[in-house]
Amino acid sequence: MLSVEEALQKILDEVDTLEEETAPILESLGQVLAEDIKSDINVPPLDNSAMDGYAVMSADTTGAGEKTPKYLRVIDTVMAGSISRQEVVPGTAVRIMTGAPVPRGADSVVQFENTDDDKHKKSAPDQPVTRVGILSEAPSGLNIRKAGETISKGAIALKKGTVLRAAEIGMMASLGYSRVKVIRRPVVAILSTGNELVEVDKPLPEGKIHDSNGYSIASLVKRYGCVPRMLGIARDDEESLISKLKQAQDADMLLTTGGVSMGDYDMVKDILARDGELVFWKVRVKPGKPLAFGKIKGKNKSIPHMGLPGNAVSCMVSFELFVRPALLKMMGKKNFAKPTVEAIMEDSVKNDAGRRLYDRAIIERRNGHYYARLTGSQSSGILTSMSLANGLVIISEDRKIVNKGETVQTLMLDWNEEVNI
Ligand code: AMP
Ligand code: MG
């Protein structure tokens, strides 16, 4: 049986980065840039004020102080978005708002707090200020944002390969890009298998259960920036399975759940082996041992297929460990690992399966340490153990027992703000 690392490597070896597409910048959140973004303009375009205050000549403020104000004649007011036609000459100042271009002649801005502006505004609020007292020295360049200081004209603002987050999308907007070339999002076909399964909106006959895997897996697909395509439920017979698989032919990946264990009707892996290519079946991991990985024939290409185990927890854990990295690679990303932290166990854990154990846990930081406690029964069908968890405790295959108080590695599925602990 393959180790987790061996299985993951085999999967990554078989998937390729997808082609590029052009997307509106807001749609590109989380995608990988497929071109360098070059700046045709300076951002900001002109020297402008970082404060509300007075644009002055620095030399006019020499010796200015609370008790020794330097008085200047106010010749104009300029707001953000406007340009002052006036030139600041010795003995004059322009009242200026944050973001407004610095008028010609001025080389520094004195913020309102260091002037007597408020005195004028209090005594005659409706009158323009005609004379202002400067109450501190303003060295040249004070409170001035230089043209091009964010991004200079001609520079590469964002490199190909960058993962686009809010800041990068803001940068593209400031450069006047409305669309951008990115690696396209994988379309992931999702098929639940099992005679016991019933759609969520149908009543439950005796002996049946609702298909929950289709929804948890589609949510993970969405969460990591890909596009789920729900194919619904296939019965445990060849005909049903093969007809549903037809709808996956132009997807970039196929995920099935169920039908890969030893049960009598577990045929997904057999059909795979016959009609496609089975790369491996079974991994030394718990939960998730019966994972099957292979390829099916698509329209113009072969499509990677992961046969996830049917148990509600197993299929989600298998997704995090094996599907997520494959999807990230398809999206052009380089960093596939979720964060891990070292935590002190608050429960003891037995591992007699000889497989790598990923137990569901609540990982919390208290007094400078991380602590991990299990979320109740670890049976692989109990989805609440996953719902309560924000991480997985990792117990290596050769470690038979971990006692309370011992340190373990934990894989963070979510940081605290996203879970209900
Ligand atoms: P299997 O791998 O098909 O033997 O399924 C293992 C267990 O997972 C069985 O108890 C199934 O009823 C359950 N199961 C399989 N598929 C689903 C699904 N889509 N939603 C909820 N439970 C499922
Ligand atoms: Mg089944």
CSV table of C-alpha atoms and ligand atoms in Angstrom, one decimal:
chain,number,residue,atom,x,y,z
A,1,MET,CA,0.0,0.0,0.0
A,2,LEU,CA,1.3,3.5,-0.9
A,3,SER,CA,2.2,6.0,1.8
A,4,VAL,CA,0.4,9.4,1.8
A,5,GLU,CA,3.4,11.0,0.2
A,6,GLU,CA,3.8,8.4,-2.5
A,7,ALA,CA,0.1,8.5,-3.4
A,8,LEU,CA,0.2,12.3,-3.6
A,9,GLN,CA,3.2,12.3,-5.8
A,10,LYS,CA,1.6,9.8,-8.2
A,11,ILE,CA,-1.4,12.1,-8.4
A,12,LEU,CA,0.6,15.3,-8.9
A,13,ASP,CA,2.7,13.5,-11.7
A,14,GLU,CA,-0.5,12.9,-13.6
A,15,VAL,CA,-2.1,16.4,-13.5
A,16,ASP,CA,-1.0,19.4,-15.5
A,17,THR,CA,-1.6,23.2,-15.1
A,18,LEU,CA,-4.6,24.2,-17.2
A,19,GLU,CA,-4.6,26.8,-20.0
A,20,GLU,CA,-5.1,30.5,-19.6
A,21,GLU,CA,-8.3,32.5,-20.0
A,22,THR,CA,-9.1,36.2,-19.9
A,23,ALA,CA,-11.3,37.2,-17.0
A,24,PRO,CA,-12.8,40.4,-15.5
A,25,ILE,CA,-10.5,41.3,-12.7
A,26,LEU,CA,-13.1,40.7,-9.9
A,27,GLU,CA,-13.7,37.2,-11.2
A,28,SER,CA,-10.0,36.5,-11.0
A,29,LEU,CA,-9.8,36.5,-7.2
A,30,GLY,CA,-7.7,33.5,-6.1
A,31,GLN,CA,-6.5,32.7,-9.7
A,32,VAL,CA,-2.9,32.7,-10.9
A,33,LEU,CA,-1.8,35.5,-13.1
A,34,ALA,CA,-0.8,34.2,-16.6
A,35,GLU,CA,0.9,37.4,-17.8
A,36,ASP,CA,3.2,40.1,-16.3
A,37,ILE,CA,1.2,43.2,-15.5
A,38,LYS,CA,3.1,46.2,-16.7
A,39,SER,CA,2.3,49.8,-15.8
A,40,ASP,CA,1.6,52.3,-18.5
A,41,ILE,CA,1.1,55.1,-15.9
A,42,ASN,CA,2.5,56.4,-12.7
A,43,VAL,CA,0.5,55.6,-9.6
A,44,PRO,CA,-0.2,58.1,-8.2
A,45,PRO,CA,0.0,60.2,-11.4
A,46,LEU,CA,1.2,63.4,-9.8
A,47,ASP,CA,2.8,64.5,-6.5
A,48,ASN,CA,-0.1,64.8,-4.1
A,49,SER,CA,-0.8,65.7,-0.5
A,50,ALA,CA,-0.9,62.9,2.2
A,51,MET,CA,-2.7,65.3,4.6
A,52,ASP,CA,-5.4,68.0,4.8
A,53,GLY,CA,-3.4,71.1,5.3
A,54,TYR,CA,-1.4,73.9,3.5
A,55,ALA,CA,0.9,73.5,0.6
A,56,VAL,CA,3.9,75.8,1.2
A,57,MET,CA,7.5,76.5,0.3
A,58,SER,CA,9.5,74.8,3.0
A,59,ALA,CA,11.8,77.8,3.2
A,60,ASP,CA,8.9,80.0,4.3
A,61,THR,CA,8.4,77.9,7.5
A,62,THR,CA,12.0,78.3,8.9
A,63,GLY,CA,11.7,79.2,12.5
A,64,ALA,CA,7.9,78.6,12.7
A,65,GLY,CA,6.6,77.5,16.1
A,66,GLU,CA,3.6,77.7,18.4
A,67,LYS,CA,4.8,81.0,19.8
A,68,THR,CA,6.4,82.2,16.5
A,69,PRO,CA,3.9,81.6,13.8
A,70,LYS,CA,4.9,82.4,10.2
A,71,TYR,CA,2.0,84.0,8.4
A,72,LEU,CA,1.3,83.2,4.8
A,73,ARG,CA,-1.3,84.6,2.3
A,74,VAL,CA,-3.7,81.9,1.2
A,75,ILE,CA,-4.1,82.1,-2.6
A,76,ASP,CA,-6.3,79.1,-3.4
A,77,THR,CA,-8.0,75.9,-2.1
A,78,VAL,CA,-7.6,72.6,-4.0
A,79,MET,CA,-9.6,69.4,-3.5
A,80,ALA,CA,-8.7,65.9,-4.5
A,81,GLY,CA,-9.4,65.5,-8.2
A,82,SER,CA,-8.8,69.2,-9.0
A,83,ILE,CA,-5.6,71.0,-10.1
A,84,SER,CA,-4.8,74.5,-8.7
A,85,ARG,CA,-4.0,77.1,-11.3
A,86,GLN,CA,-2.0,79.1,-8.8
A,87,GLU,CA,1.7,78.9,-8.2
A,88,VAL,CA,2.9,79.1,-4.6
A,89,VAL,CA,5.5,81.8,-4.3
A,90,PRO,CA,7.3,83.1,-1.2
A,91,GLY,CA,4.9,84.3,1.4
A,92,THR,CA,1.9,82.3,0.0
A,93,ALA,CA,0.2,79.0,0.6
A,94,VAL,CA,-2.6,76.9,-0.9
A,95,ARG,CA,-5.2,75.2,1.3
A,96,ILE,CA,-5.0,71.5,0.1
A,97,MET,CA,-7.0,68.3,0.8
A,98,THR,CA,-5.6,64.8,1.0
A,99,GLY,CA,-5.0,63.4,-2.5
A,100,ALA,CA,-5.0,66.7,-4.3
A,101,PRO,CA,-2.1,67.4,-6.6
A,102,VAL,CA,0.6,69.7,-5.0
A,103,PRO,CA,0.5,73.1,-6.7
A,104,ARG,CA,3.5,74.4,-8.5
A,105,GLY,CA,6.1,76.1,-6.4
A,106,ALA,CA,5.1,74.2,-3.1
A,107,ASP,CA,7.5,71.6,-1.8
A,108,SER,CA,5.8,70.6,1.5
A,109,VAL,CA,2.4,70.3,3.1
A,110,VAL,CA,1.8,71.5,6.7
A,111,GLN,CA,-1.1,69.6,8.2
A,112,PHE,CA,-4.0,71.6,9.7
A,113,GLU,CA,-3.1,70.6,13.2
A,114,ASN,CA,0.2,72.5,12.8
A,115,THR,CA,-1.5,75.7,11.6
A,116,ASP,CA,-4.1,78.1,13.1
A,117,ASP,CA,-6.6,77.0,10.5
A,118,ASP,CA,-9.2,75.9,13.1
A,119,LYS,CA,-9.2,79.3,14.7
A,120,HIS,CA,-10.3,80.9,11.4
A,121,LYS,CA,-12.8,78.2,10.8
A,122,LYS,CA,-14.3,78.6,14.3
A,123,SER,CA,-14.6,82.4,14.1
A,124,ALA,CA,-15.9,82.6,10.6
A,125,PRO,CA,-16.9,79.2,9.3
A,126,ASP,CA,-18.3,80.5,6.0
A,127,GLN,CA,-15.4,82.7,5.1
A,128,PRO,CA,-12.5,81.4,3.1
A,129,VAL,CA,-9.2,81.6,5.0
A,130,THR,CA,-7.1,84.4,3.6
A,131,ARG,CA,-4.2,84.3,6.0
A,132,VAL,CA,-2.8,81.3,7.8
A,133,GLY,CA,-0.3,81.0,10.7
A,134,ILE,CA,2.2,78.1,10.3
A,135,LEU,CA,3.1,76.7,13.7
A,136,SER,CA,5.9,74.3,12.9
A,137,GLU,CA,8.8,73.9,10.5
A,138,ALA,CA,8.0,71.8,7.4
A,139,PRO,CA,11.1,70.2,5.8
A,140,SER,CA,11.0,69.8,2.0
A,141,GLY,CA,8.9,66.8,0.9
A,142,LEU,CA,6.8,66.7,4.2
A,143,ASN,CA,3.4,65.0,3.6
A,144,ILE,CA,3.9,64.7,-0.1
A,145,ARG,CA,3.3,61.4,-1.9
A,146,LYS,CA,5.6,61.3,-4.9
A,147,ALA,CA,4.3,60.6,-8.4
A,148,GLY,CA,4.9,56.9,-9.2
A,149,GLU,CA,5.7,56.0,-5.6
A,150,THR,CA,3.2,53.1,-5.6
A,151,ILE,CA,4.0,51.9,-9.1
A,152,SER,CA,6.2,53.7,-11.6
A,153,LYS,CA,5.4,54.0,-15.3
A,154,GLY,CA,7.1,51.1,-17.2
A,155,ALA,CA,7.6,48.9,-14.1
A,156,ILE,CA,6.3,45.3,-13.8
A,157,ALA,CA,3.7,45.8,-11.2
A,158,LEU,CA,2.7,42.1,-10.8
A,159,LYS,CA,4.6,39.1,-12.0
A,160,LYS,CA,3.2,36.1,-14.0
A,161,GLY,CA,2.5,33.4,-11.4
A,162,THR,CA,1.2,35.7,-8.7
A,163,VAL,CA,-1.9,34.5,-6.9
A,164,LEU,CA,-4.4,37.3,-7.1
A,165,ARG,CA,-5.7,38.5,-3.8
A,166,ALA,CA,-7.6,41.7,-2.9
A,167,ALA,CA,-4.5,43.9,-3.0
A,168,GLU,CA,-3.4,42.6,-6.4
A,169,ILE,CA,-6.9,43.1,-7.8
A,170,GLY,CA,-6.9,46.7,-6.4
A,171,MET,CA,-3.5,47.3,-8.0
A,172,MET,CA,-4.7,46.1,-11.4
A,173,ALA,CA,-7.7,48.5,-11.0
A,174,SER,CA,-5.4,51.4,-10.2
A,175,LEU,CA,-3.5,50.6,-13.4
A,176,GLY,CA,-6.6,50.7,-15.5
A,177,TYR,CA,-6.9,46.9,-16.2
A,178,SER,CA,-10.4,45.7,-16.3
A,179,ARG,CA,-9.6,42.2,-17.6
A,180,VAL,CA,-6.6,40.0,-17.0
A,181,LYS,CA,-5.1,36.7,-18.2
A,182,VAL,CA,-5.2,34.0,-15.6
A,183,ILE,CA,-5.0,30.2,-15.4
A,184,ARG,CA,-8.6,29.0,-15.8
A,185,ARG,CA,-10.5,27.4,-12.9
A,186,PRO,CA,-10.8,23.6,-13.1
A,187,VAL,CA,-14.3,22.3,-13.7
A,188,VAL,CA,-14.8,19.3,-11.3
A,189,ALA,CA,-17.5,16.8,-12.0
A,190,ILE,CA,-18.9,15.2,-8.8
A,191,LEU,CA,-20.8,12.0,-8.7
A,192,SER,CA,-22.2,10.2,-5.7
A,193,THR,CA,-22.6,6.4,-6.0
A,194,GLY,CA,-24.8,4.1,-4.0
A,195,ASN,CA,-28.3,2.4,-4.1
A,196,GLU,CA,-29.0,3.8,-0.6
A,197,LEU,CA,-28.7,7.5,-1.7
A,198,VAL,CA,-31.6,9.9,-2.2
A,199,GLU,CA,-31.5,13.5,-3.4
A,200,VAL,CA,-31.7,16.2,-0.6
A,201,ASP,CA,-35.1,17.4,-1.8
A,202,LYS,CA,-36.8,13.9,-1.9
A,203,PRO,CA,-38.4,12.1,1.0
A,204,LEU,CA,-36.4,9.3,2.6
A,205,PRO,CA,-37.8,5.8,2.1
A,206,GLU,CA,-36.9,3.3,4.8
A,207,GLY,CA,-33.3,2.2,4.6
A,208,LYS,CA,-32.2,5.2,2.5
A,209,ILE,CA,-30.0,8.2,3.3
A,210,HIS,CA,-29.6,11.6,1.7
A,211,ASP,CA,-26.6,12.2,-0.5
A,212,SER,CA,-24.4,14.4,1.7
A,213,ASN,CA,-21.0,13.7,0.0
A,214,GLY,CA,-22.0,15.4,-3.2
A,215,TYR,CA,-22.6,18.6,-1.3
A,216,SER,CA,-19.6,18.5,1.1
A,217,ILE,CA,-17.3,17.8,-1.8
A,218,ALA,CA,-18.8,20.4,-4.1
A,219,SER,CA,-18.4,22.9,-1.3
A,220,LEU,CA,-14.7,22.1,-0.9
A,221,VAL,CA,-14.3,22.4,-4.7
A,222,LYS,CA,-15.8,25.9,-4.5
A,223,ARG,CA,-13.8,26.8,-1.4
A,224,TYR,CA,-10.6,26.2,-3.2
A,225,GLY,CA,-11.6,28.3,-6.2
A,226,CYS,CA,-12.8,25.6,-8.7
A,227,VAL,CA,-16.1,25.1,-10.4
A,228,PRO,CA,-18.2,22.1,-9.2
A,229,ARG,CA,-20.5,20.3,-11.7
A,230,MET,CA,-22.9,18.1,-9.7
A,231,LEU,CA,-23.8,15.0,-11.6
A,232,GLY,CA,-26.1,13.7,-8.9
A,233,ILE,CA,-26.4,10.1,-7.9
A,234,ALA,CA,-25.4,6.9,-9.8
A,235,ARG,CA,-26.8,3.5,-8.7
A,236,ASP,CA,-24.5,0.6,-8.0
A,237,ASP,CA,-24.8,-0.9,-11.5
A,238,GLU,CA,-22.6,-0.5,-14.5
A,239,GLU,CA,-25.2,1.0,-16.7
A,240,SER,CA,-26.1,3.8,-14.3
A,241,LEU,CA,-22.5,4.6,-13.6
A,242,ILE,CA,-21.4,4.6,-17.2
A,243,SER,CA,-24.2,6.8,-18.3
A,244,LYS,CA,-23.5,9.4,-15.6
A,245,LEU,CA,-19.8,9.3,-16.4
A,246,LYS,CA,-20.6,10.5,-19.9
A,247,GLN,CA,-21.6,13.9,-18.4
A,248,ALA,CA,-18.0,14.2,-17.0
A,249,GLN,CA,-16.4,14.0,-20.4
A,250,ASP,CA,-15.5,17.6,-20.7
A,251,ALA,CA,-14.7,18.3,-17.1
A,252,ASP,CA,-11.1,18.7,-15.9
A,253,MET,CA,-11.4,16.3,-13.1
A,254,LEU,CA,-13.9,13.7,-11.9
A,255,LEU,CA,-14.6,13.0,-8.3
A,256,THR,CA,-16.8,10.0,-7.3
A,257,THR,CA,-17.7,9.1,-3.8
A,258,GLY,CA,-18.4,5.5,-2.7
A,259,GLY,CA,-18.0,2.3,-4.5
A,260,VAL,CA,-14.3,1.8,-3.9
A,261,SER,CA,-14.2,-0.4,-0.8
A,262,MET,CA,-14.4,-4.2,-0.6
A,263,GLY,CA,-18.2,-4.4,-0.7
A,264,ASP,CA,-20.1,-6.6,-3.2
A,265,TYR,CA,-21.4,-3.7,-5.2
A,266,ASP,CA,-18.2,-1.7,-5.1
A,267,MET,CA,-17.5,-1.4,-8.8
A,268,VAL,CA,-16.2,2.1,-9.4
A,269,LYS,CA,-12.6,0.9,-9.2
A,270,ASP,CA,-13.4,-2.1,-11.5
A,271,ILE,CA,-14.9,0.0,-14.2
A,272,LEU,CA,-12.0,2.4,-13.9
A,273,ALA,CA,-9.6,-0.4,-14.4
A,274,ARG,CA,-11.5,-1.7,-17.4
A,275,ASP,CA,-12.6,1.5,-19.2
A,276,GLY,CA,-9.8,3.8,-18.1
A,277,GLU,CA,-6.5,3.5,-16.3
A,278,LEU,CA,-6.2,2.7,-12.6
A,279,VAL,CA,-3.0,4.3,-11.3
A,280,PHE,CA,-3.4,3.1,-7.7
A,281,TRP,CA,-6.0,1.8,-5.2
A,282,LYS,CA,-5.6,2.1,-1.4
A,283,VAL,CA,-3.3,4.4,0.7
A,284,ARG,CA,-1.8,3.8,4.1
A,285,VAL,CA,-4.0,6.4,5.7
A,286,LYS,CA,-6.9,6.5,8.1
A,287,PRO,CA,-9.6,7.6,7.3
A,288,GLY,CA,-9.5,7.2,3.5
A,289,LYS,CA,-7.7,3.9,2.9
A,290,PRO,CA,-9.8,2.8,-0.2
A,291,LEU,CA,-8.9,5.9,-2.3
A,292,ALA,CA,-8.7,5.0,-6.0
A,293,PHE,CA,-6.9,7.2,-8.5
A,294,GLY,CA,-6.9,6.8,-12.2
A,295,LYS,CA,-7.9,8.4,-15.5
A,296,ILE,CA,-11.0,8.2,-17.6
A,297,LYS,CA,-11.3,8.9,-21.3
A,298,GLY,CA,-12.7,12.4,-21.9
A,299,LYS,CA,-13.7,14.1,-25.1
A,300,ASN,CA,-10.2,15.3,-26.2
A,301,LYS,CA,-8.1,14.3,-23.2
A,302,SER,CA,-7.9,11.9,-20.4
A,303,ILE,CA,-9.4,13.1,-17.2
A,304,PRO,CA,-8.0,12.5,-13.8
A,305,HIS,CA,-10.4,10.6,-11.6
A,306,MET,CA,-10.4,10.2,-7.9
A,307,GLY,CA,-12.6,7.6,-6.4
A,308,LEU,CA,-13.1,8.9,-2.9
A,309,PRO,CA,-14.4,6.6,-0.2
A,310,GLY,CA,-18.1,6.8,0.6
A,311,ASN,CA,-17.9,7.5,4.3
A,312,ALA,CA,-18.7,11.2,4.9
A,313,VAL,CA,-15.5,11.9,6.9
A,314,SER,CA,-13.2,9.8,4.7
A,315,CYS,CA,-14.2,11.5,1.5
A,316,MET,CA,-13.6,15.0,3.0
A,317,VAL,CA,-10.2,14.1,4.5
A,318,SER,CA,-9.2,12.4,1.3
A,319,PHE,CA,-10.2,15.6,-0.6
A,320,GLU,CA,-8.0,17.8,1.7
A,321,LEU,CA,-5.0,15.5,1.4
A,322,PHE,CA,-5.1,14.4,-2.2
A,323,VAL,CA,-7.6,16.3,-4.3
A,324,ARG,CA,-6.9,19.8,-3.1
A,325,PRO,CA,-3.2,19.7,-4.1
A,326,ALA,CA,-4.1,18.3,-7.5
A,327,LEU,CA,-6.6,21.1,-8.1
A,328,LEU,CA,-4.1,23.8,-6.9
A,329,LYS,CA,-1.5,22.4,-9.3
A,330,MET,CA,-4.1,22.6,-12.2
A,331,MET,CA,-4.7,26.2,-11.2
A,332,GLY,CA,-1.0,27.0,-11.5
A,333,LYS,CA,-0.3,27.4,-7.8
A,334,LYS,CA,3.0,26.3,-6.3
A,335,ASN,CA,2.2,26.0,-2.6
A,336,PHE,CA,0.0,23.0,-1.9
A,337,ALA,CA,0.5,22.6,1.8
A,338,LYS,CA,-2.0,23.7,4.3
A,339,PRO,CA,-0.5,25.2,7.5
A,340,THR,CA,0.6,22.9,10.3
A,341,VAL,CA,1.1,23.7,13.9
A,342,GLU,CA,2.6,21.7,16.8
A,343,ALA,CA,0.0,21.1,19.5
A,344,ILE,CA,-0.2,19.5,22.9
A,345,MET,CA,-2.7,16.6,23.0
A,346,GLU,CA,-5.5,16.9,25.5
A,347,ASP,CA,-6.7,13.4,24.7
A,348,SER,CA,-4.8,10.2,24.2
A,349,VAL,CA,-5.0,8.5,20.8
A,350,LYS,CA,-4.4,4.9,19.8
A,351,ASN,CA,-3.1,4.0,16.4
A,352,ASP,CA,-3.2,0.3,15.9
A,353,ALA,CA,-4.0,0.4,12.1
A,354,GLY,CA,-0.4,0.9,11.0
A,355,ARG,CA,-1.6,3.7,8.8
A,356,ARG,CA,-1.1,7.5,9.1
A,357,LEU,CA,-3.9,8.7,11.2
A,358,TYR,CA,-5.7,12.1,10.7
A,359,ASP,CA,-8.0,12.5,13.7
A,360,ARG,CA,-10.5,15.4,13.7
A,361,ALA,CA,-9.7,17.9,16.4
A,362,ILE,CA,-10.3,21.4,17.8
A,363,ILE,CA,-6.9,23.2,17.9
A,364,GLU,CA,-6.8,26.2,20.1
A,365,ARG,CA,-4.1,28.6,21.2
A,366,ARG,CA,-4.0,29.3,25.0
A,367,ASN,CA,-1.1,30.8,27.0
A,368,GLY,CA,1.2,30.8,24.0
A,369,HIS,CA,0.7,27.1,23.2
A,370,TYR,CA,-1.5,25.2,20.8
A,371,TYR,CA,-3.7,22.5,22.3
A,372,ALA,CA,-5.6,19.8,20.4
A,373,ARG,CA,-8.7,17.9,21.6
A,374,LEU,CA,-10.6,15.3,19.6
A,375,THR,CA,-14.1,16.1,18.4
A,376,GLY,CA,-15.8,13.0,19.8
A,377,SER,CA,-16.1,9.7,18.0
A,378,GLN,CA,-13.6,9.3,15.2
A,379,SER,CA,-15.7,6.8,13.3
A,380,SER,CA,-15.3,7.7,9.6
A,381,GLY,CA,-19.1,8.1,9.0
A,382,ILE,CA,-19.7,10.7,11.6
A,383,LEU,CA,-19.8,14.0,9.8
A,384,THR,CA,-20.3,16.0,13.0
A,385,SER,CA,-16.7,15.1,14.0
A,386,MET,CA,-15.7,17.1,10.9
A,387,SER,CA,-18.1,19.9,11.5
A,388,LEU,CA,-16.8,20.5,15.0
A,389,ALA,CA,-13.1,20.4,13.9
A,390,ASN,CA,-10.8,23.1,12.7
A,391,GLY,CA,-7.9,20.7,12.1
A,392,LEU,CA,-6.6,17.2,11.9
A,393,VAL,CA,-4.1,15.6,14.4
A,394,ILE,CA,-1.5,13.7,12.5
A,395,ILE,CA,-0.2,10.5,14.0
A,396,SER,CA,2.5,8.7,12.1
A,397,GLU,CA,2.0,5.1,11.0
A,398,ASP,CA,4.6,3.7,13.4
A,399,ARG,CA,3.3,5.5,16.5
A,400,LYS,CA,1.0,3.1,18.4
A,401,ILE,CA,-0.1,5.5,21.0
A,402,VAL,CA,0.1,9.2,21.8
A,403,ASN,CA,-0.6,10.1,25.4
A,404,LYS,CA,-2.3,13.2,26.7
A,405,GLY,CA,0.3,15.9,27.1
A,406,GLU,CA,2.5,14.7,24.3
A,407,THR,CA,3.2,17.0,21.3
A,408,VAL,CA,1.8,16.2,17.8
A,409,GLN,CA,1.7,17.9,14.4
A,410,THR,CA,-1.7,19.2,13.4
A,411,LEU,CA,-2.9,20.2,10.0
A,412,MET,CA,-5.1,23.3,10.1
A,413,LEU,CA,-8.2,23.0,8.0
A,414,ASP,CA,-9.5,26.4,9.2
A,415,TRP,CA,-8.2,29.1,11.4
A,416,ASN,CA,-10.3,30.1,14.4
A,417,GLU,CA,-12.4,32.8,12.9
A,418,GLU,CA,-14.0,30.4,10.5
A,419,VAL,CA,-15.2,27.7,13.0
A,420,ASN,CA,-17.7,27.6,15.7
A,421,ILE,CA,-15.5,26.9,18.7
B,1,AMP,P1,-19.1,2.8,0.1
B,1,AMP,O1,-17.7,3.3,0.1
B,1,AMP,O2,-19.9,3.0,-1.1
B,1,AMP,O3,-19.2,1.4,0.7
B,1,AMP,O4,-19.8,3.7,1.3
B,1,AMP,C1,-19.4,3.7,2.6
B,1,AMP,C2,-20.4,4.3,3.5
B,1,AMP,O5,-20.6,5.7,3.1
B,1,AMP,C3,-21.7,3.7,3.5
B,1,AMP,O6,-22.3,3.7,4.8
B,1,AMP,C4,-22.5,4.6,2.6
B,1,AMP,O7,-23.9,4.6,2.9
B,1,AMP,C5,-21.9,6.0,2.9
B,1,AMP,N1,-22.1,6.8,1.8
B,1,AMP,C6,-21.7,6.6,0.5
B,1,AMP,N2,-22.0,7.6,-0.3
B,1,AMP,C7,-22.6,8.5,0.4
B,1,AMP,C8,-23.1,9.8,0.1
B,1,AMP,N3,-23.0,10.3,-1.1
B,1,AMP,N4,-23.6,10.6,1.1
B,1,AMP,C9,-23.6,10.0,2.4
B,1,AMP,N5,-23.2,8.8,2.7
B,1,AMP,C10,-22.6,8.1,1.8
B,2,MG,MG,-21.6,2.3,-1.9
